[in-house]
Protein backbone atom coordinates (compact mmCIF):
# COMPACT_ATOMS: atom_id res chain seq x y z
CA UNK A 1 0.00 0.00 0.00
CA UNK A 2 2.74 2.34 0.84
CA UNK A 3 4.44 1.57 -2.34
CA UNK A 4 1.29 2.20 -4.33
CA UNK A 5 0.60 5.37 -2.47
CA UNK A 6 4.11 6.55 -3.17
CA UNK A 7 3.72 5.78 -6.87
CA UNK A 8 0.42 7.57 -7.01
CA UNK A 9 2.01 10.52 -5.31
CA UNK A 10 4.78 10.45 -7.83
CA UNK A 11 2.24 10.17 -10.57
CA UNK A 12 0.47 13.12 -9.15
CA UNK A 13 3.77 14.99 -8.89
CA UNK A 14 4.70 14.03 -12.44
CA UNK A 15 1.37 15.18 -13.72
CA UNK A 16 1.98 18.73 -12.51
CA UNK A 17 4.41 19.70 -15.30
CA UNK A 18 1.83 18.89 -17.91
CA UNK A 19 -0.46 21.30 -16.17
CA UNK A 20 2.24 23.90 -16.39
CA UNK A 21 2.68 23.32 -20.04
CA UNK A 22 -0.99 23.71 -20.60
CA UNK A 23 -0.92 26.87 -18.54
CA UNK A 24 1.89 28.27 -20.67
CA UNK A 25 0.29 27.27 -23.93
CA UNK A 26 -2.98 28.87 -22.97
CA UNK A 27 -1.58 32.42 -23.14
CA UNK A 28 -0.10 31.81 -26.57
CA UNK A 29 -3.43 30.70 -27.77
CA UNK A 30 -4.97 33.82 -26.33
CA UNK A 31 -2.30 35.98 -27.99
CA UNK A 32 -2.93 34.41 -31.35
CA UNK A 33 -6.63 34.79 -30.94
CA UNK A 34 -6.23 38.50 -30.12
CA UNK A 35 -3.90 39.18 -33.08
CA UNK A 36 -6.42 38.02 -35.64
CA UNK A 37 -8.95 40.79 -34.98
CA UNK A 38 -6.16 43.45 -35.33
CA UNK A 39 -5.28 42.40 -38.90
CA UNK A 40 -8.89 42.41 -39.82
CA UNK A 41 -9.21 45.98 -38.44
CA UNK A 42 -6.26 47.23 -40.56
CA UNK A 43 -7.81 45.64 -43.62
CA UNK A 44 -11.02 47.49 -42.85
CA UNK A 45 -9.13 50.85 -42.63
CA UNK A 46 -7.39 50.18 -45.93
CA UNK A 47 -10.72 49.38 -47.56
CA UNK A 48 -12.23 52.56 -46.10
CA UNK A 49 -9.31 54.63 -47.48
CA UNK A 50 -9.76 53.08 -50.89
CA UNK A 51 -13.44 53.86 -50.73
CA UNK A 52 -12.68 57.51 -49.87
CA UNK A 53 -10.21 57.75 -52.76
CA UNK A 54 -12.77 56.28 -55.14
CA UNK A 55 -15.38 58.74 -53.92
CA UNK A 56 -13.00 61.73 -54.41
CA UNK A 57 -12.01 60.42 -57.83
CA UNK A 58 -15.63 59.99 -58.86
CA UNK A 59 -16.50 63.50 -57.61
CA UNK A 60 -13.52 64.98 -59.51
CA UNK A 61 -14.54 63.17 -62.71
CA UNK A 62 -18.13 64.36 -62.27
CA UNK A 63 -16.92 67.96 -61.88
CA UNK A 64 -14.77 67.63 -65.00
CA UNK A 65 -17.74 66.26 -66.90
CA UNK A 66 -19.69 69.38 -65.93
CA UNK A 67 -17.06 71.65 -67.57
CA UNK A 68 -18.27 72.63 -71.09
CA UNK A 69 -14.99 71.68 -72.80
CA UNK A 70 -14.03 68.70 -74.93
CA UNK A 71 -11.59 66.17 -73.41
CA UNK A 72 -8.74 67.14 -75.73
CA UNK A 73 -8.95 70.76 -74.54
CA UNK A 74 -8.69 69.66 -70.92
CA UNK A 75 -5.69 67.49 -71.75
CA UNK A 76 -4.01 70.41 -73.54
CA UNK A 77 -4.59 72.69 -70.53
CA UNK A 78 -3.11 70.09 -68.22
CA UNK A 79 -0.04 69.67 -70.45
CA UNK A 80 0.53 73.43 -70.60
CA UNK A 81 0.21 73.76 -66.85
CA UNK A 82 2.71 70.94 -66.36
CA UNK A 83 5.16 72.58 -68.75
CA UNK A 84 4.86 75.88 -66.88
CA UNK A 85 5.58 74.21 -63.59
CA UNK A 86 8.59 72.40 -65.04
CA UNK A 87 9.92 75.64 -66.58
CA UNK A 88 9.64 77.48 -63.26
CA UNK A 89 11.46 74.69 -61.48
CA UNK A 90 14.21 74.70 -64.11
CA UNK A 91 14.70 78.46 -63.80
CA UNK A 92 14.91 78.29 -60.01
CA UNK A 93 17.47 75.48 -60.16
CA UNK A 94 19.55 77.29 -62.77
CA UNK A 95 19.55 80.50 -60.74
CA UNK A 96 20.73 78.68 -57.65
CA UNK A 97 23.53 76.97 -59.62
CA UNK A 98 24.68 80.31 -61.10
CA UNK A 99 24.89 81.85 -57.63
CA UNK A 100 27.01 78.98 -56.42
CA UNK A 101 29.38 79.36 -59.39
CA UNK A 102 29.76 83.09 -58.75
CA UNK A 103 30.54 82.47 -55.11
CA UNK A 104 33.19 79.94 -56.12
CA UNK A 105 34.78 82.44 -58.52
CA UNK A 106 34.87 85.08 -55.81
CA UNK A 107 36.61 82.67 -53.44
CA UNK A 108 39.19 81.83 -56.08
CA UNK A 109 39.96 85.51 -56.60
CA UNK A 110 40.51 86.03 -52.90
CA UNK A 111 42.26 82.84 -51.85
CA UNK A 112 44.40 81.97 -54.85
CA UNK A 113 45.46 82.65 -58.42
CA UNK A 114 43.10 82.22 -61.33
CA UNK A 115 44.46 80.57 -64.47
CA UNK A 116 42.59 83.02 -66.69
CA UNK A 117 44.24 85.91 -64.92
CA UNK A 118 47.61 84.28 -65.55
CA UNK A 119 46.76 84.19 -69.28
CA UNK A 120 45.80 87.87 -69.35
CA UNK A 121 42.01 87.39 -69.37
CA UNK A 122 41.18 89.31 -66.19
CA UNK A 123 37.65 89.38 -64.98
CA UNK A 124 36.02 92.74 -64.30
CA UNK A 125 34.95 91.68 -60.82
CA UNK A 126 38.49 90.55 -59.97
CA UNK A 127 39.90 93.88 -61.19
CA UNK A 128 37.48 95.80 -59.00
CA UNK A 129 38.46 93.62 -56.05
CA UNK A 130 42.18 94.18 -56.65
CA UNK A 131 42.03 97.96 -57.24
CA UNK A 132 39.21 98.74 -54.87
CA UNK A 133 38.02 101.59 -57.15
CA UNK A 134 34.48 102.46 -58.17
CA UNK A 135 33.45 103.14 -61.75
CA UNK A 136 33.39 106.93 -61.15
CA UNK A 137 36.94 106.87 -59.79
CA UNK A 138 38.08 104.80 -62.79
CA UNK A 139 36.56 107.34 -65.18
CA UNK A 140 38.35 110.16 -63.35
CA UNK A 141 41.64 108.27 -63.60
CA UNK A 142 41.13 107.71 -67.34
CA UNK A 143 40.48 111.42 -67.82
CA UNK A 144 43.63 112.27 -65.90
CA UNK A 145 45.70 109.81 -67.92
CA UNK A 146 44.37 111.08 -71.27
CA UNK A 147 46.50 114.02 -72.37
CA UNK A 148 44.91 116.28 -74.96
CA UNK A 149 47.89 118.61 -75.37
CA UNK A 150 48.74 122.10 -74.12
CA UNK A 151 48.35 125.68 -75.30
CA UNK A 152 50.58 128.73 -74.88
CA UNK A 153 48.79 132.09 -74.82
CA UNK A 154 49.26 135.69 -73.69
CA UNK A 155 46.87 138.22 -72.13
CA UNK A 156 47.37 142.00 -71.93
CA UNK A 157 44.86 144.71 -71.01
CA UNK A 158 45.11 148.35 -72.08
CA UNK A 159 43.37 150.38 -69.37
CA UNK A 160 43.50 153.65 -71.36
CA UNK A 161 41.77 152.28 -74.46
CA UNK A 162 39.77 149.52 -72.70
CA UNK A 163 41.22 146.85 -74.97
CA UNK A 164 41.90 143.21 -74.10
CA UNK A 165 44.58 141.67 -76.31
CA UNK A 166 44.70 137.87 -76.43
CA UNK A 167 47.63 136.17 -78.11
CA UNK A 168 47.51 132.57 -79.33
CA UNK A 169 51.19 131.64 -79.52
CA UNK A 170 51.45 127.88 -80.06
CA UNK A 171 50.19 124.43 -79.09
CA UNK A 172 52.13 121.25 -78.34
CA UNK A 173 51.55 117.50 -78.01
CA UNK A 174 48.03 117.61 -79.43
CA UNK A 175 46.22 114.32 -79.83
CA UNK A 176 45.77 113.03 -83.38
CA UNK A 177 42.26 113.32 -84.78
CA UNK A 178 42.86 112.14 -88.35
CA UNK A 179 43.49 108.61 -89.56
CA UNK A 180 47.04 109.51 -90.60
CA UNK A 181 48.06 110.20 -86.98
CA UNK A 182 47.97 114.00 -87.34
CA UNK A 183 45.49 116.86 -87.02
CA UNK A 184 44.62 120.13 -88.77
CA UNK A 185 44.36 122.38 -85.71
CA UNK A 186 43.11 125.92 -85.31
CA UNK A 187 42.01 127.92 -82.24
CA UNK A 188 38.69 129.66 -81.64
CA UNK A 189 38.82 132.59 -79.17
CA UNK A 190 35.78 134.22 -77.57
CA UNK A 191 34.65 136.03 -74.42
CA UNK A 192 31.77 134.23 -72.74
CA UNK A 193 28.88 134.46 -72.09
CA UNK A 194 28.57 136.59 -75.24
CA UNK A 195 29.27 134.50 -78.32
CA UNK A 196 28.87 137.22 -80.89
CA UNK A 197 32.53 138.25 -80.96
CA UNK A 198 34.73 135.29 -81.77
CA UNK A 199 37.95 134.90 -83.68
CA UNK A 200 39.58 131.94 -85.43
CA UNK A 201 43.26 131.44 -86.07
CA UNK A 202 44.57 130.07 -89.36
CA UNK A 203 44.40 126.31 -89.89
CA UNK A 204 47.75 124.50 -89.71
CA UNK A 205 47.69 121.32 -91.80
CA UNK A 206 48.95 117.93 -90.58
CA UNK A 207 50.72 118.88 -87.37
CA UNK A 208 50.42 118.21 -83.65
CA UNK A 209 52.67 121.14 -82.64
CA UNK A 210 51.35 124.20 -84.49
CA UNK A 211 52.85 127.68 -84.07
CA UNK A 212 50.19 130.40 -84.49
CA UNK A 213 51.58 133.74 -83.21
CA UNK A 214 48.27 135.54 -83.76
CA UNK A 215 46.66 138.25 -81.59
CA UNK A 216 43.04 139.27 -81.22
CA UNK A 217 41.56 142.40 -79.61
CA UNK A 218 38.32 142.69 -77.63
CA UNK A 219 36.95 146.14 -76.71
CA UNK A 220 35.61 145.60 -73.20
CA UNK A 221 35.35 148.16 -70.35
CA UNK A 222 37.28 147.11 -67.27
CA UNK A 223 34.09 147.17 -65.16
CA UNK A 224 32.54 144.45 -67.35
CA UNK A 225 35.58 142.16 -67.44
CA UNK A 226 34.88 140.58 -64.05
CA UNK A 227 31.88 138.68 -65.37
CA UNK A 228 33.62 137.42 -68.52
CA UNK A 229 35.31 134.09 -69.23
CA UNK A 230 38.05 133.86 -71.83
CA UNK A 231 37.55 130.68 -73.87
CA UNK A 232 40.27 129.29 -76.16
CA UNK A 233 39.17 126.10 -77.91
CA UNK A 234 41.43 124.01 -80.16
CA UNK A 235 39.62 122.38 -83.09
CA UNK A 236 40.56 119.88 -85.77
CA UNK A 237 39.51 121.27 -89.15
CA UNK A 238 37.53 118.96 -91.42
CA UNK A 239 36.56 120.08 -94.88
CA UNK A 240 33.59 117.78 -95.36
CA UNK A 241 32.08 117.48 -91.89
CA UNK A 242 31.73 119.22 -88.55
CA UNK A 243 35.00 120.31 -86.96
CA UNK A 244 35.94 118.23 -83.92
CA UNK A 245 37.00 119.93 -80.71
CA UNK A 246 40.36 118.69 -79.34
CA UNK A 247 40.31 120.56 -76.04
CA UNK A 248 39.87 123.96 -74.48
CA UNK A 249 41.24 126.40 -71.91
CA UNK A 250 38.80 128.59 -69.97
CA UNK A 251 39.99 131.47 -67.79
CA UNK A 252 37.61 133.48 -65.59
CA UNK A 253 38.78 137.08 -65.92
CA UNK A 254 38.16 137.81 -62.24
CA UNK A 255 40.84 135.27 -61.27
CA UNK A 256 43.84 136.87 -63.01
CA UNK A 257 45.86 140.04 -62.42
CA UNK A 258 45.54 142.34 -65.42
CA UNK A 259 48.05 144.82 -64.00
CA UNK A 260 50.84 143.07 -65.91
CA UNK A 261 51.08 141.05 -69.15
CA UNK A 262 50.57 137.30 -68.82
CA UNK A 263 52.22 134.59 -70.89
CA UNK A 264 51.90 130.96 -69.87
CA UNK A 265 51.24 127.34 -70.86
CA UNK A 266 48.11 125.45 -69.83
CA UNK A 267 46.98 121.89 -70.38
CA UNK A 268 43.92 121.45 -72.55
CA UNK A 269 40.81 120.16 -70.85
CA UNK A 270 38.08 118.10 -72.46
CA UNK A 271 35.35 120.36 -73.81
CA UNK A 272 31.80 119.85 -72.65
CA UNK A 273 29.65 118.25 -75.33
CA UNK A 274 26.84 120.77 -75.39
CA UNK A 275 23.51 120.16 -77.08
CA UNK A 276 23.17 121.73 -80.52
CA UNK A 277 22.27 125.37 -80.11
CA UNK A 278 18.83 126.33 -81.40
CA UNK A 279 19.28 129.01 -84.05
CA UNK A 280 15.66 129.47 -85.10
CA UNK A 281 13.47 128.60 -88.08
CA UNK A 282 12.80 130.22 -91.45
CA UNK A 283 9.78 129.86 -93.74
CA UNK A 284 10.37 130.14 -97.48
CA UNK A 285 8.18 129.58 -100.53
CA UNK A 286 9.37 128.06 -103.84
CA UNK A 287 7.62 128.35 -107.21
CA UNK A 288 8.80 127.25 -110.64
CA UNK A 289 7.19 127.88 -114.05
CA UNK A 290 8.70 125.40 -116.57
CA UNK A 291 7.42 127.18 -119.69
CA UNK A 292 8.99 130.47 -118.68
CA UNK A 293 12.02 128.89 -116.94
CA UNK A 294 11.42 131.09 -113.89
CA UNK A 295 12.23 130.20 -110.26
CA UNK A 296 10.71 132.41 -107.56
CA UNK A 297 12.03 132.29 -104.00
CA UNK A 298 9.90 134.11 -101.43
CA UNK A 299 11.28 134.79 -97.94
CA UNK A 300 8.15 134.82 -95.80
CA UNK A 301 9.25 135.02 -92.15
CA UNK A 302 11.54 133.68 -89.42
CA UNK A 303 10.94 132.84 -85.77
CA UNK A 304 12.84 132.18 -82.54
CA UNK A 305 16.12 133.48 -83.94
CA UNK A 306 19.26 133.36 -81.82
CA UNK A 307 19.99 136.48 -79.75
CA UNK A 308 23.02 138.19 -81.22
CA UNK A 309 23.02 141.66 -79.62
CA UNK A 310 23.75 142.62 -76.02
CA UNK A 311 20.17 143.79 -75.59
CA UNK A 312 18.90 140.26 -76.26
CA UNK A 313 17.64 140.95 -79.79
CA UNK A 314 18.97 140.87 -83.35
CA UNK A 315 18.80 142.88 -86.58
CA UNK A 316 18.19 140.03 -89.05
CA UNK A 317 18.23 140.03 -92.82
CA UNK A 318 18.34 137.14 -95.32
CA UNK A 319 20.76 136.45 -98.17
CA UNK A 320 19.79 134.14 -101.06
CA UNK A 321 22.50 132.58 -103.23
CA UNK A 322 22.05 130.63 -106.47
CA UNK A 323 24.80 127.97 -106.69
CA UNK A 324 25.92 125.62 -109.44
CA UNK A 325 28.95 123.36 -109.21
CA UNK A 326 30.27 125.24 -106.19
CA UNK A 327 30.12 128.59 -107.98
CA UNK A 328 27.82 131.43 -107.02
CA UNK A 329 25.69 132.52 -109.98
CA UNK A 330 23.51 135.18 -108.35
CA UNK A 331 22.71 136.59 -104.91
CA UNK A 332 19.88 138.63 -103.40
CA UNK A 333 19.20 140.25 -100.01
CA UNK A 334 16.11 141.17 -98.03
CA UNK A 335 15.67 144.31 -95.99
CA UNK A 336 16.98 144.49 -92.39
CA UNK A 337 14.41 144.12 -89.61
CA UNK A 338 15.53 145.98 -86.49
CA UNK A 339 15.42 144.66 -82.93
CA UNK A 340 13.44 141.46 -83.45
CA UNK A 341 13.82 137.71 -83.21
CA UNK A 342 10.67 137.00 -85.24
CA UNK A 343 10.97 139.08 -88.44
CA UNK A 344 8.32 139.10 -91.17
CA UNK A 345 9.57 139.80 -94.73
CA UNK A 346 7.26 138.45 -97.49
CA UNK A 347 9.85 139.45 -100.11
CA UNK A 348 10.15 137.59 -103.45
CA UNK A 349 13.16 137.11 -105.72
CA UNK A 350 13.09 135.62 -109.22
CA UNK A 351 15.78 133.77 -111.16
CA UNK A 352 15.73 132.62 -114.78
CA UNK A 353 16.71 128.95 -114.92
CA UNK A 354 16.01 126.58 -117.86
CA UNK A 355 14.28 123.34 -116.99
CA UNK A 356 17.31 121.21 -117.96
CA UNK A 357 19.44 123.14 -115.42
CA UNK A 358 17.09 122.66 -112.45
CA UNK A 359 18.76 119.39 -111.41
CA UNK A 360 22.13 121.16 -111.10
CA UNK A 361 20.97 124.20 -109.13
CA UNK A 362 21.16 124.71 -105.35
CA UNK A 363 19.60 127.60 -103.45
CA UNK A 364 21.36 128.61 -100.20
CA UNK A 365 19.50 130.80 -97.70
CA UNK A 366 21.46 132.46 -94.87
CA UNK A 367 20.11 134.59 -92.02
CA UNK A 368 22.55 137.32 -90.86
CA UNK A 369 22.58 139.74 -87.95
CA UNK A 370 23.29 143.23 -89.27
CA UNK A 371 26.04 145.17 -87.48
CA UNK A 372 26.89 148.78 -88.29
CA UNK A 373 30.44 148.63 -86.92
CA UNK A 374 31.81 145.13 -87.33
CA UNK A 375 31.21 142.16 -89.56
CA UNK A 376 27.69 140.84 -90.02
CA UNK A 377 27.44 137.52 -88.18
CA UNK A 378 25.61 134.54 -89.63
CA UNK A 379 22.79 133.25 -87.42
CA UNK A 380 22.03 130.14 -89.45
CA UNK A 381 21.80 128.67 -92.92
CA UNK A 382 19.89 126.14 -95.06
CA UNK A 383 19.97 124.99 -98.67
CA UNK A 384 17.47 123.33 -101.02
CA UNK A 385 17.95 121.49 -104.29
CA UNK A 386 17.96 118.09 -105.97
CA UNK A 387 21.25 117.23 -104.19
CA UNK A 388 20.03 118.30 -100.75
CA UNK A 389 18.69 115.90 -98.12
CA UNK A 390 15.82 115.87 -95.66
CA UNK A 391 13.50 118.87 -95.81
CA UNK A 392 15.66 120.61 -98.42
CA UNK A 393 15.18 117.78 -100.92
CA UNK A 394 11.50 117.29 -100.07
CA UNK A 395 10.71 120.97 -100.53
CA UNK A 396 12.50 121.04 -103.91
CA UNK A 397 10.73 117.87 -105.10
CA UNK A 398 7.31 119.19 -104.05
CA UNK A 399 7.96 122.37 -106.03
CA UNK A 400 8.92 120.47 -109.21
CA UNK A 401 5.92 118.14 -108.92
CA UNK A 402 3.54 121.10 -108.55
CA UNK A 403 4.52 123.56 -111.33
CA UNK A 404 3.22 127.16 -111.18
CA UNK A 405 2.15 126.69 -107.55
CA UNK A 406 4.02 128.29 -104.61
CA UNK A 407 5.03 125.67 -102.04
CA UNK A 408 5.82 127.01 -98.53
CA UNK A 409 7.89 125.12 -95.94
CA UNK A 410 9.50 125.81 -92.55
CA UNK A 411 13.20 124.90 -92.24
CA UNK A 412 15.28 124.74 -89.02
CA UNK A 413 18.43 126.86 -89.30
CA UNK A 414 21.77 125.08 -89.00
CA UNK A 415 25.27 126.46 -88.25
CA UNK A 416 26.81 128.11 -91.31
CA UNK A 417 30.01 126.04 -91.10
CA UNK A 418 28.00 122.80 -91.14
CA UNK A 419 26.10 123.76 -94.29
CA UNK A 420 29.31 124.99 -95.95
CA UNK A 421 30.89 121.61 -95.19
CA UNK A 422 27.95 119.77 -96.76
CA UNK A 423 28.11 121.94 -99.88
CA UNK A 424 31.87 121.37 -100.17
CA UNK A 425 31.39 117.59 -99.90
CA UNK A 426 28.75 117.68 -102.67
CA UNK A 427 31.12 119.56 -104.95
CA UNK A 428 33.99 117.17 -104.15
CA UNK A 429 31.94 114.16 -105.28
CA UNK A 430 31.92 115.41 -108.86
CSV table of N, CA, C and O in Angstrom, one decimal, residues 14 77 80 112 136 200 275 283 289 292 316 322 344 390 405 416:
chain,number,residue,atom,x,y,z
A,14,UNK,N,4.3,14.0,-11.0
A,14,UNK,CA,4.7,14.0,-12.4
A,14,UNK,C,3.6,14.6,-13.3
A,14,UNK,O,3.9,15.1,-14.4
A,77,UNK,N,-4.8,71.8,-71.7
A,77,UNK,CA,-4.6,72.7,-70.5
A,77,UNK,C,-3.7,72.1,-69.5
A,77,UNK,O,-2.8,72.7,-68.9
A,80,UNK,N,-0.1,72.1,-70.7
A,80,UNK,CA,0.5,73.4,-70.6
A,80,UNK,C,0.9,73.8,-69.2
A,80,UNK,O,1.9,74.3,-68.9
A,112,UNK,N,43.3,82.5,-54.0
A,112,UNK,CA,44.4,82.0,-54.8
A,112,UNK,C,44.4,82.6,-56.2
A,112,UNK,O,43.7,83.5,-56.5
A,136,UNK,N,33.2,105.5,-61.1
A,136,UNK,CA,33.4,106.9,-61.2
A,136,UNK,C,34.9,107.3,-61.0
A,136,UNK,O,35.4,108.1,-61.7
A,200,UNK,N,38.9,133.2,-85.1
A,200,UNK,CA,39.6,131.9,-85.4
A,200,UNK,C,41.0,132.2,-86.0
A,200,UNK,O,41.2,133.1,-86.8
A,275,UNK,N,24.6,120.5,-76.1
A,275,UNK,CA,23.5,120.2,-77.1
A,275,UNK,C,23.6,121.2,-78.2
A,275,UNK,O,23.9,122.3,-78.0
A,283,UNK,N,10.8,130.3,-92.8
A,283,UNK,CA,9.8,129.9,-93.7
A,283,UNK,C,10.0,130.5,-95.1
A,283,UNK,O,10.0,131.7,-95.2
A,289,UNK,N,8.0,127.9,-112.8
A,289,UNK,CA,7.2,127.9,-114.0
A,289,UNK,C,8.0,127.3,-115.2
A,289,UNK,O,8.9,128.0,-115.7
A,292,UNK,N,8.2,129.2,-118.7
A,292,UNK,CA,9.0,130.5,-118.7
A,292,UNK,C,10.4,130.3,-118.1
A,292,UNK,O,11.2,131.2,-118.3
A,316,UNK,N,18.0,141.1,-88.0
A,316,UNK,CA,18.2,140.0,-89.0
A,316,UNK,C,17.8,140.5,-90.5
A,316,UNK,O,16.9,141.3,-90.7
A,322,UNK,N,22.3,131.7,-105.5
A,322,UNK,CA,22.1,130.6,-106.5
A,322,UNK,C,23.4,130.0,-106.8
A,322,UNK,O,24.3,130.7,-107.3
A,344,UNK,N,9.2,139.4,-90.1
A,344,UNK,CA,8.3,139.1,-91.2
A,344,UNK,C,8.8,139.9,-92.4
A,344,UNK,O,8.9,141.1,-92.4
A,390,UNK,N,16.8,115.5,-96.7
A,390,UNK,CA,15.8,115.9,-95.7
A,390,UNK,C,14.8,116.8,-96.2
A,390,UNK,O,14.3,116.7,-97.3
A,405,UNK,N,2.8,126.5,-108.9
A,405,UNK,CA,2.2,126.7,-107.5
A,405,UNK,C,3.2,127.0,-106.5
A,405,UNK,O,4.3,126.3,-106.5
A,416,UNK,N,26.3,127.8,-90.0
A,416,UNK,CA,26.8,128.1,-91.3
A,416,UNK,C,28.0,127.2,-91.7
A,416,UNK,O,28.0,126.7,-92.8
